[in-house]
Amino acid sequence: MKDGRSVLVERGDTHKRVLTSFLNGTTKPHLGSILENMYDSSSRVDFRAKDRTMNPGMNMFNETHPLNEIEHGQAAMVTWAVRLVGDLVSAEAEEMTKQETGLHLRARAKAGGREEYDKASWDAIRAFRLSGLEDIAHKHAPIMTYLVKAYTQAGFAEAGHKNETARVVAIRKYRPQNLVVINTMMVMTNGRWIKANIYQMCRGIWLFASQAPASMYRVESHLGLCVSYKTVYDALREMGRGKRNRRIGKENKMLTGLAATAVKMEDCDSQVFDLKLLIERQARQERRALTTEILLDSLDLTHLENCTVVQFLQVLISFVPELSIYKKNLEEYAKILDRKPIPQSRLTETTPLSTNSANEMTVQGLREGILDFATTQMGIDEETLGNTASIWSGDGKTFNMLLLLKRMTAQEASDFHSFRWLIPLLELWHSKWTDLSRVVRTHWGTTDDPGSLATIAAIGECPKPSDMRKVDFFDGAHLVNLALDAQLLNCWELHFQTDDLQKHIKDMPEATRPSFEDLVKAANQLTRQHATLQAYYHALRPEDNGPNQPPIGSAWSSRYDICSDDDIEMNDPNDGDLDLPAPSASTDADITLANASLFIRNATLWREVCKAVADGDAGRVWEVWIFTFSGSGNPYYCQFLLEMFCCFKWEYGEALSDAVMKNWVVNLKGQRGHGIELDLMQEHHNLWLETLAQHKGHEFDETFYREVISPNVNDFLTLKDEMENNVALKSRTKKHGKPGVENELHAIMRRLREEEVNCFRKGRNDATLAADDFTKGLETLKASKLRDFITKSTITTNVVRLHHDQFGPSAFPPVSLEDFESELEAMDQSEELSGSDKHGPHHRMAVVDGDICMIQNEGELTPNMEHTVARH
């Protein structure tokens, strides 16, 4: 113990024991009480007039004066306490900046070096959580954390003085104090030691993903808020190299685009990609046996009917609150639609690859782009190819280019240079968009028809399509879904004989309400009455009596003489195709009812595709498109789907078909109902790449894109949302809500009810008859289209047979460059395959509680990089 002059004074044993008991809390009062009383008492004592160590009224802390010379008790205690805390927090800072604390993240690190463990990676970035940093601060710097909280949170310290368990501090909605505290702690820690920078690194990469200007990095890095732009660049480049070094060609992977994304294929064995076996099946040319009868036999009509039954049930149970008790029953019942769904919890593993500037719209450009991915980035060449085939997929135009590439190179002797190892696969989103446009085009009609989309759009204030060949996806989907819900609910009104479905079921005694089994039975009846081709043709020829007839409405008399000015004049969608007669209708026909029945059938099948994709079960109904595209003026997509049909039936084999079906869509959320088509996923990537290209002024084959941007693009897209979640921001709503939709739905249902649209009214013929694309497509296929497809599609396999002697010689027409140029010119001029850059943004769909929901995406479309490739 020292005296007032800091001289060590020896004391006896008794004094030591008493002092020890006092200091360790054996005796009372404890030191804390004495200190508190001393400080409280000294604060009420005036300063002496001659005290020159502290000016009265000023802060009691003296930064420079020796402590033993400070005269007033309060000033001495404050100065001593602050200096002590300063020493303690300095020690805490040393602890916080140690490598073991976990706050180091290096942009580059020497292999095998001490800092290699701290090298930046996307795993570390994705694991970044402000809550984790808060835990580190509490563990290693509790005093500094307490001080910053006391500074930022009014009442924090006072509440703790009284009762630690009673400390409740109101957290602001904006700039929450706890986040301010963590930000302050991380900035101060980085100020102490620049290598303790995980917060600054993650913030810098987030700024990059948000396309922040370079000046922001310069300012924020000087303020300790983020690392420099060069550090971010180096980190992204190293992380991109790390992805490419995984040797994707050695594992089951799927790739997308000239801006390419590797996607790990699940639930498939490497043996299914046996190239020799695939070539052998192709050389058999079993597709020559394809007939319309085979196509029709492939359709599971019971399954198609069940799709509509499920949607009748879904819309009713969602619309009537009292029936929500059947949601679990419906979920179980809907499993009858399952074909080959991916596991609901699957989180698809994606790895974007380096971009290149090859022009995919020329055969030579596409060849260069494919070889860049295959040879340069995946290590696949003639020597390493082995016996492994690869799946490369894309939208319609790219799919066609892949087929042309195989035809152009078919005479090459080697499997590698002839691209026999390449399996083209048609992606689904653009096909789905084409079908949506077909449904809108077929059923737009005129406002003379109370059930037409033109009428429903007017009631619901939906915009008129500016291009019937390529409708805006969101506007078109919203209109079709709104119209379909109204039509289905109107059918339920007829079933229950009510004009207020919700009130009718609510007012029913609980004991008499229909059971789920009753609803299933009714939904089957409604499907046969209102949603089949038989229902369509019965409305046209009612004299052909049959089962499942719709309700009879009131007598009809014409009220319209001319079309409304709001109608859109449409050309015949089959101009240029075989001129087939329209379905014959008798004088007793009800055209409005026929159109409504056909719309319900077409729209439920379109919605089923949307649900199937979101459920990760893409193979549920796609075969129907072969007929409808053939009959609706979409000859290219009809050919593409015929190609896919032949591949699945004869050339892939069961194992490869299963592998394709189970990986035709991906799930980037790892959540049920969030499946997404690969071509749509790639468009979202392309959107970001295209925007950044315009923002930064770089080309896609430059190092900046190949090594820094494209390998990390998927992580950029998710990082922005993750950072918002990190700072406790409520996620911005990306699902299109339902403001006004309920009112629109009731207004449309009222019109359908008043006009008795889904009742048979003899002779109602003011409307324009909608074309049955399925039947017209069947006739077109029978007439010539199927024969032409077989002739063209076997050109490549004719050469395959020549290269495999066991099949014997086969006549092969010489390849004509003029023929290819003619095909390319026709494809470029086709509205069916026209670019999508004027429509945007494209929207992803998800299934929530059985309902299909639209997910909003920001930005514009990009036309340049839309093909998808898959790699085993």
JSON list of C-alpha atoms in Angstrom, two decimals, residues 53 81 119 146 157 175 273 357 442 469 510 537 540 558 639 688 756 764 810 852:
[
{"chain": "A", "resi": 53, "resn": "THR", "atom": "CA", "xyz": [-6.37, 21.55, -10.84]},
{"chain": "A", "resi": 81, "resn": "ALA", "atom": "CA", "xyz": [-12.17, 5.95, -13.58]},
{"chain": "A", "resi": 119, "resn": "LYS", "atom": "CA", "xyz": [-8.71, -15.51, -47.45]},
{"chain": "A", "resi": 146, "resn": "TYR", "atom": "CA", "xyz": [-21.29, -1.12, -22.88]},
{"chain": "A", "resi": 157, "resn": "ALA", "atom": "CA", "xyz": [-26.90, 2.86, -18.22]},
{"chain": "A", "resi": 175, "resn": "ARG", "atom": "CA", "xyz": [-31.32, 3.60, -37.41]},
{"chain": "A", "resi": 273, "resn": "PHE", "atom": "CA", "xyz": [-24.51, -39.59, -69.75]},
{"chain": "A", "resi": 357, "resn": "SER", "atom": "CA", "xyz": [-18.35, -12.07, -76.34]},
{"chain": "A", "resi": 442, "resn": "THR", "atom": "CA", "xyz": [-56.86, -16.83, -78.79]},
{"chain": "A", "resi": 469, "resn": "ARG", "atom": "CA", "xyz": [-47.46, -12.42, -80.36]},
{"chain": "A", "resi": 510, "resn": "GLU", "atom": "CA", "xyz": [-71.59, -26.26, -40.06]},
{"chain": "A", "resi": 537, "resn": "TYR", "atom": "CA", "xyz": [-67.97, -28.94, -78.75]},
{"chain": "A", "resi": 540, "resn": "LEU", "atom": "CA", "xyz": [-71.26, -25.71, -80.50]},
{"chain": "A", "resi": 558, "resn": "SER", "atom": "CA", "xyz": [-79.04, -10.45, -79.46]},
{"chain": "A", "resi": 639, "resn": "GLN", "atom": "CA", "xyz": [-40.82, -28.40, -83.91]},
{"chain": "A", "resi": 688, "resn": "TRP", "atom": "CA", "xyz": [-27.24, -7.53, -63.77]},
{"chain": "A", "resi": 756, "resn": "GLU", "atom": "CA", "xyz": [-75.00, -16.33, -67.63]},
{"chain": "A", "resi": 764, "resn": "ARG", "atom": "CA", "xyz": [-76.20, -17.11, -78.47]},
{"chain": "A", "resi": 810, "resn": "SER", "atom": "CA", "xyz": [-27.36, -44.66, -95.57]},
{"chain": "A", "resi": 852, "resn": "ILE", "atom": "CA", "xyz": [-49.53, -19.18, -57.73]}
]
